[in-house]
PDB file of C-alpha atoms and ligand atoms in Angstrom:
ATOM      1  CA  MET A   1       5.021  27.811  11.616  1.00 52.00           C
ATOM      2  CA  THR A   2       1.944  28.460  13.710  1.00 54.00           C
ATOM      3  CA  HIS A   3      -0.038  25.702  15.366  1.00 54.00           C
ATOM      4  CA  GLN A   4      -2.929  26.383  12.997  1.00 64.00           C
ATOM      5  CA  ASP A   5      -0.682  25.919   9.975  1.00 93.00           C
ATOM      6  CA  LEU A   6       0.624  22.592  11.211  1.00 96.00           C
ATOM      7  CA  ARG A   7      -2.923  21.393  11.789  1.00 96.00           C
ATOM      8  CA  GLN A   8      -3.802  22.318   8.202  1.00 96.00           C
ATOM      9  CA  LEU A   9      -0.724  20.543   6.891  1.00 97.00           C
ATOM     10  CA  TYR A  10      -1.631  17.506   9.024  1.00 98.00           C
ATOM     11  CA  ILE A  11      -5.124  17.448   7.498  1.00 98.00           C
ATOM     12  CA  ASP A  12      -3.722  17.830   3.966  1.00 97.00           C
ATOM     13  CA  GLU A  13      -1.300  14.959   4.511  1.00 98.00           C
ATOM     14  CA  LEU A  14      -4.126  12.806   5.881  1.00 98.00           C
ATOM     15  CA  LYS A  15      -6.227  13.614   2.797  1.00 98.00           C
ATOM     16  CA  ASP A  16      -3.297  12.591   0.628  1.00 98.00           C
ATOM     17  CA  LEU A  17      -3.038   9.273   2.483  1.00 98.00           C
ATOM     18  CA  TYR A  18      -6.786   8.782   2.216  1.00 98.00           C
ATOM     19  CA  SER A  19      -6.519   9.141  -1.549  1.00 98.00           C
ATOM     20  CA  ALA A  20      -3.449   6.882  -1.623  1.00 98.00           C
ATOM     21  CA  GLU A  21      -5.177   4.110   0.356  1.00 98.00           C
ATOM     22  CA  ASN A  22      -8.286   4.284  -1.805  1.00 98.00           C
ATOM     23  CA  GLN A  23      -6.142   3.975  -4.917  1.00 98.00           C
ATOM     24  CA  MET A  24      -4.634   0.816  -3.410  1.00 98.00           C
ATOM     25  CA  VAL A  25      -8.097  -0.584  -2.663  1.00 98.00           C
ATOM     26  CA  LYS A  26      -8.594  -0.461  -6.441  1.00 98.00           C
ATOM     27  CA  ALA A  27      -5.076  -1.588  -7.441  1.00 98.00           C
ATOM     28  CA  LEU A  28      -4.521  -4.539  -5.093  1.00 98.00           C
ATOM     29  CA  PRO A  29      -7.222  -6.790  -6.638  1.00 98.00           C
ATOM     30  CA  LYS A  30      -5.579  -6.225 -10.049  1.00 97.00           C
ATOM     31  CA  MET A  31      -2.160  -7.057  -8.622  1.00 97.00           C
ATOM     32  CA  ALA A  32      -3.585 -10.199  -7.008  1.00 97.00           C
ATOM     33  CA  LYS A  33      -5.168 -11.229 -10.291  1.00 97.00           C
ATOM     34  CA  ALA A  34      -1.894 -10.700 -12.150  1.00 96.00           C
ATOM     35  CA  ALA A  35       0.184 -12.737  -9.667  1.00 97.00           C
ATOM     36  CA  SER A  36       1.130 -16.301 -10.604  1.00 96.00           C
ATOM     37  CA  SER A  37       2.331 -17.336  -7.151  1.00 96.00           C
ATOM     38  CA  GLU A  38      -0.543 -18.372  -4.875  1.00 97.00           C
ATOM     39  CA  GLU A  39       1.361 -17.026  -1.879  1.00 97.00           C
ATOM     40  CA  LEU A  40       1.895 -13.656  -3.513  1.00 98.00           C
ATOM     41  CA  ARG A  41      -1.724 -13.500  -4.573  1.00 98.00           C
ATOM     42  CA  SER A  42      -2.968 -14.188  -1.059  1.00 98.00           C
ATOM     43  CA  ALA A  43      -0.486 -11.662   0.363  1.00 98.00           C
ATOM     44  CA  PHE A  44      -2.015  -9.007  -1.925  1.00 98.00           C
ATOM     45  CA  LEU A  45      -5.546 -10.038  -0.949  1.00 98.00           C
ATOM     46  CA  GLU A  46      -4.692  -9.994   2.763  1.00 98.00           C
ATOM     47  CA  HIS A  47      -3.198  -6.537   2.394  1.00 98.00           C
ATOM     48  CA  LEU A  48      -6.307  -5.464   0.495  1.00 98.00           C
ATOM     49  CA  GLU A  49      -8.400  -6.292   3.580  1.00 98.00           C
ATOM     50  CA  GLU A  50      -5.928  -4.433   5.800  1.00 98.00           C
ATOM     51  CA  THR A  51      -6.025  -1.483   3.422  1.00 98.00           C
ATOM     52  CA  LYS A  52      -9.816  -1.262   3.725  1.00 98.00           C
ATOM     53  CA  GLY A  53      -9.307  -1.096   7.494  1.00 98.00           C
ATOM     54  CA  GLN A  54      -6.712   1.649   6.989  1.00 98.00           C
ATOM     55  CA  VAL A  55      -9.271   3.675   5.035  1.00 98.00           C
ATOM     56  CA  GLU A  56     -11.688   3.240   7.959  1.00 98.00           C
ATOM     57  CA  ARG A  57      -9.053   4.388  10.464  1.00 98.00           C
ATOM     58  CA  LEU A  58      -8.526   7.541   8.417  1.00 98.00           C
ATOM     59  CA  GLU A  59     -12.295   8.110   8.343  1.00 98.00           C
ATOM     60  CA  THR A  60     -12.365   7.776  12.141  1.00 98.00           C
ATOM     61  CA  ILE A  61      -9.622  10.405  12.361  1.00 98.00           C
ATOM     62  CA  PHE A  62     -11.424  12.777   9.984  1.00 98.00           C
ATOM     63  CA  ASP A  63     -14.594  12.377  12.077  1.00 98.00           C
ATOM     64  CA  ALA A  64     -12.643  13.304  15.207  1.00 98.00           C
ATOM     65  CA  LEU A  65     -11.132  16.313  13.425  1.00 98.00           C
ATOM     66  CA  GLU A  66     -14.541  17.269  11.997  1.00 98.00           C
ATOM     67  CA  GLU A  67     -13.009  17.514   8.548  1.00 98.00           C
ATOM     68  CA  SER A  68     -13.762  15.855   5.205  1.00 98.00           C
ATOM     69  CA  PRO A  69     -11.326  13.171   3.978  1.00 98.00           C
ATOM     70  CA  LYS A  70     -12.011  14.189   0.373  1.00 97.00           C
ATOM     71  CA  GLY A  71     -10.412  16.833  -1.796  1.00 94.00           C
ATOM     72  CA  LYS A  72      -6.958  15.547  -2.636  1.00 96.00           C
ATOM     73  CA  LYS A  73      -5.598  13.121  -5.179  1.00 98.00           C
ATOM     74  CA  CYS A  74      -2.304  11.519  -4.252  1.00 98.00           C
ATOM     75  CA  ALA A  75      -0.194  12.031  -7.368  1.00 98.00           C
ATOM     76  CA  GLY A  76       2.656   9.991  -5.896  1.00 98.00           C
ATOM     77  CA  MET A  77       0.496   6.896  -5.514  1.00 98.00           C
ATOM     78  CA  GLU A  78      -0.999   7.508  -8.933  1.00 98.00           C
ATOM     79  CA  GLY A  79       2.528   7.347 -10.397  1.00 98.00           C
ATOM     80  CA  LEU A  80       3.421   4.202  -8.454  1.00 98.00           C
ATOM     81  CA  VAL A  81       0.232   2.470  -9.590  1.00 97.00           C
ATOM     82  CA  LYS A  82       0.872   3.539 -13.178  1.00 97.00           C
ATOM     83  CA  GLU A  83       4.387   2.100 -13.141  1.00 94.00           C
ATOM     84  CA  GLY A  84       3.103  -1.101 -11.568  1.00 93.00           C
ATOM     85  CA  SER A  85       0.487  -1.580 -14.251  1.00 93.00           C
ATOM     86  CA  GLU A  86       3.115  -1.033 -16.943  1.00 94.00           C
ATOM     87  CA  ASN A  87       4.939  -4.060 -15.468  1.00 90.00           C
ATOM     88  CA  ILE A  88       1.751  -6.106 -15.749  1.00 89.00           C
ATOM     89  CA  SER A  89       1.655  -5.495 -19.481  1.00 91.00           C
ATOM     90  CA  GLU A  90       5.385  -6.051 -20.052  1.00 95.00           C
ATOM     91  CA  TYR A  91       6.211  -9.231 -18.095  1.00 95.00           C
ATOM     92  CA  GLU A  92       4.768 -12.680 -17.445  1.00 93.00           C
ATOM     93  CA  GLU A  93       4.616 -15.327 -14.748  1.00 94.00           C
ATOM     94  CA  GLU A  94       7.566 -15.497 -12.310  1.00 93.00           C
ATOM     95  CA  VAL A  95       9.260 -12.433 -13.765  1.00 95.00           C
ATOM     96  CA  LEU A  96       6.002 -10.510 -13.483  1.00 96.00           C
ATOM     97  CA  ASP A  97       5.708 -11.695  -9.875  1.00 96.00           C
ATOM     98  CA  ALA A  98       9.177 -10.294  -9.153  1.00 96.00           C
ATOM     99  CA  ALA A  99       8.129  -7.021 -10.824  1.00 96.00           C
ATOM    100  CA  LEU A 100       4.878  -6.909  -8.832  1.00 97.00           C
ATOM    101  CA  ILE A 101       6.818  -7.311  -5.595  1.00 97.00           C
ATOM    102  CA  GLY A 102       9.098  -4.445  -6.598  1.00 97.00           C
ATOM    103  CA  ALA A 103       6.111  -2.249  -7.368  1.00 97.00           C
ATOM    104  CA  ALA A 104       4.299  -3.230  -4.163  1.00 98.00           C
ATOM    105  CA  GLN A 105       7.359  -2.549  -2.010  1.00 98.00           C
ATOM    106  CA  ARG A 106       7.665   0.922  -3.514  1.00 98.00           C
ATOM    107  CA  VAL A 107       4.062   1.494  -2.459  1.00 98.00           C
ATOM    108  CA  GLU A 108       4.717   0.229   1.093  1.00 98.00           C
ATOM    109  CA  HIS A 109       7.786   2.429   1.489  1.00 98.00           C
ATOM    110  CA  TYR A 110       5.870   5.438   0.192  1.00 98.00           C
ATOM    111  CA  GLU A 111       3.093   4.764   2.702  1.00 98.00           C
ATOM    112  CA  ILE A 112       5.592   4.202   5.529  1.00 98.00           C
ATOM    113  CA  ALA A 113       7.061   7.658   4.812  1.00 98.00           C
ATOM    114  CA  GLY A 114       3.597   9.233   4.716  1.00 98.00           C
ATOM    115  CA  TYR A 115       2.455   7.672   7.988  1.00 98.00           C
ATOM    116  CA  GLY A 116       5.735   8.569   9.684  1.00 98.00           C
ATOM    117  CA  THR A 117       5.083  12.180   8.763  1.00 98.00           C
ATOM    118  CA  VAL A 118       1.475  12.329  10.008  1.00 98.00           C
ATOM    119  CA  ILE A 119       2.384  10.491  13.222  1.00 98.00           C
ATOM    120  CA  ALA A 120       5.025  13.134  13.971  1.00 98.00           C
ATOM    121  CA  PHE A 121       2.445  15.894  13.330  1.00 98.00           C
ATOM    122  CA  ALA A 122      -0.260  14.171  15.418  1.00 98.00           C
ATOM    123  CA  GLU A 123       2.215  13.834  18.300  1.00 98.00           C
ATOM    124  CA  LEU A 124       3.029  17.551  18.182  1.00 97.00           C
ATOM    125  CA  LEU A 125      -0.667  18.428  18.012  1.00 97.00           C
ATOM    126  CA  GLY A 126      -1.391  16.243  21.037  1.00 98.00           C
ATOM    127  CA  GLU A 127      -3.781  13.976  19.127  1.00 98.00           C
ATOM    128  CA  ASN A 128      -2.818  10.846  21.020  1.00 98.00           C
ATOM    129  CA  GLN A 129      -5.735   8.677  19.945  1.00 98.00           C
ATOM    130  CA  GLN A 130      -4.932   9.497  16.324  1.00 98.00           C
ATOM    131  CA  VAL A 131      -1.276   8.672  16.910  1.00 98.00           C
ATOM    132  CA  SER A 132      -2.333   5.184  18.054  1.00 98.00           C
ATOM    133  CA  LEU A 133      -4.576   4.609  15.043  1.00 98.00           C
ATOM    134  CA  LEU A 134      -1.892   5.801  12.636  1.00 99.00           C
ATOM    135  CA  GLN A 135       0.719   3.615  14.330  1.00 98.00           C
ATOM    136  CA  GLU A 136      -1.485   0.550  13.813  1.00 98.00           C
ATOM    137  CA  THR A 137      -1.546   1.293  10.100  1.00 98.00           C
ATOM    138  CA  LEU A 138       2.193   2.047   9.999  1.00 98.00           C
ATOM    139  CA  GLN A 139       2.856  -1.344  11.585  1.00 98.00           C
ATOM    140  CA  GLU A 140       0.668  -3.080   8.975  1.00 98.00           C
ATOM    141  CA  GLU A 141       2.597  -1.355   6.173  1.00 98.00           C
ATOM    142  CA  LYS A 142       5.929  -2.420   7.666  1.00 98.00           C
ATOM    143  CA  THR A 143       4.722  -5.997   8.099  1.00 98.00           C
ATOM    144  CA  ALA A 144       3.427  -6.061   4.507  1.00 98.00           C
ATOM    145  CA  ASP A 145       6.812  -4.831   3.296  1.00 98.00           C
ATOM    146  CA  GLU A 146       8.649  -7.530   5.285  1.00 98.00           C
ATOM    147  CA  LYS A 147       6.298 -10.214   3.976  1.00 98.00           C
ATOM    148  CA  LEU A 148       7.062  -9.110   0.408  1.00 98.00           C
ATOM    149  CA  THR A 149      10.798  -9.292   1.091  1.00 98.00           C
ATOM    150  CA  GLU A 150      10.278 -12.830   2.390  1.00 98.00           C
ATOM    151  CA  LEU A 151       8.232 -13.858  -0.682  1.00 97.00           C
ATOM    152  CA  SER A 152      10.758 -12.273  -3.047  1.00 96.00           C
ATOM    153  CA  LYS A 153      13.446 -14.737  -1.997  1.00 95.00           C
ATOM    154  CA  ASP A 154      11.879 -17.709  -3.815  1.00 92.00           C
ATOM    155  CA  ILE A 155      10.142 -15.657  -6.474  1.00 93.00           C
ATOM    156  CA  ASN A 156      13.295 -13.855  -7.604  1.00 93.00           C
ATOM    157  CA  VAL A 157      15.095 -17.193  -7.934  1.00 91.00           C
ATOM    158  CA  ALA A 158      12.162 -18.536  -9.960  1.00 92.00           C
ATOM    159  CA  ALA A 159      12.301 -15.402 -12.105  1.00 92.00           C
ATOM    160  CA  GLU A 160      15.967 -16.027 -12.792  1.00 92.00           C
ATOM    161  CA  HIS A 161      15.144 -19.601 -13.901  1.00 87.00           C
ATOM    162  CA  PRO A 162      11.699 -19.217 -15.484  1.00 71.00           C
ATOM    163  CA  SER A 163      11.553 -22.832 -16.635  1.00 61.00           C
ATOM    164  CA  ALA A 164      11.813 -24.236 -13.083  1.00 55.00           C
ATOM    165  CA  GLN A 165       8.577 -25.033 -11.266  1.00 53.00           C
ATOM    166  CA  MET A 166       7.857 -22.800  -8.320  1.00 48.00           C
ATOM    167  CA  SER A 167       7.629 -24.513  -4.952  1.00 48.00           C
ATOM    168  CA  GLU A 168       3.980 -23.498  -4.646  1.00 47.00           C
ATOM    169  CA  GLY A 169       3.139 -25.345  -7.871  1.00 46.00           C
ATOM    170  CA  LYS A 170       2.277 -23.877 -11.199  1.00 45.00           C
ATOM    171  CA  GLY A 171      -0.131 -21.305  -9.913  1.00 45.00           C
ATOM    172  CA  LYS A 172      -2.246 -19.310 -12.257  1.00 44.00           C
ATOM    173  CA  ARG A 173      -0.879 -18.759 -15.726  1.00 44.00           C
ATOM    174  CA  LYS A 174      -1.697 -16.200 -18.333  1.00 44.00           C
ATOM    175  CA  ALA A 175      -5.469 -16.514 -18.236  1.00 43.00           C
ATOM    176  CA  GLY A 176      -7.335 -13.659 -16.646  1.00 43.00           C
ATOM    177  CA  ARG A 177      -4.423 -11.302 -16.351  1.00 44.00           C
ATOM    178  CA  ALA A 178      -5.439  -7.769 -15.492  1.00 45.00           C
ATOM    179  CA  ALA A 179      -4.651  -5.231 -18.170  1.00 42.00           C
TER     180      ALA A 179
HETATM  181 FE1   FE B 201      -1.904   1.266   3.232  1.00 71.36          FE
HETATM  182 ZN1   ZN B 202       0.706  11.577  -1.991  1.00 71.36          ZN
HETATM  183 FE1   FE B 203       0.173  -0.798   2.237  1.00 71.36          FE
END
């Protein structure tokens, strides 16, 4: 593979991530709205703010590369979002929360794989500033994933015993659930 080819692949992968992150900017508010646990809801909203910053980092990188971030739709993220929204229509309350965590962790792992790939390419291409920016995002994705694992411990137990009150209190119930 020539250097030029790897640069093109790098740009294509960045475009894919740009699409993926923008899809999550739209999906995370719906996931937050669907969550019953206050802690889970605020975790989604915090990650929404981080995700907006991740979009900006990608824009910074595209500026430096003098390329457009547009032109690709991440079909992988589209599928993950679609599966996640199917959960929202099929489950309720604590069980839905457990399902939302499962869906969100799939998204984080998908992003972690994508950023790992572009970081390796950026390193080879000598784009050190871009490596740093991408590593910041990768770290946020890993931290988000760990936070979800932490939250799942109580939420999965609550999902197994749906009648028990969750430690955070009742949280939001069925009203206002995203479709
Ligand atoms: Fe992200
Ligand atoms: Zn993709
Ligand atoms: Fe993420």
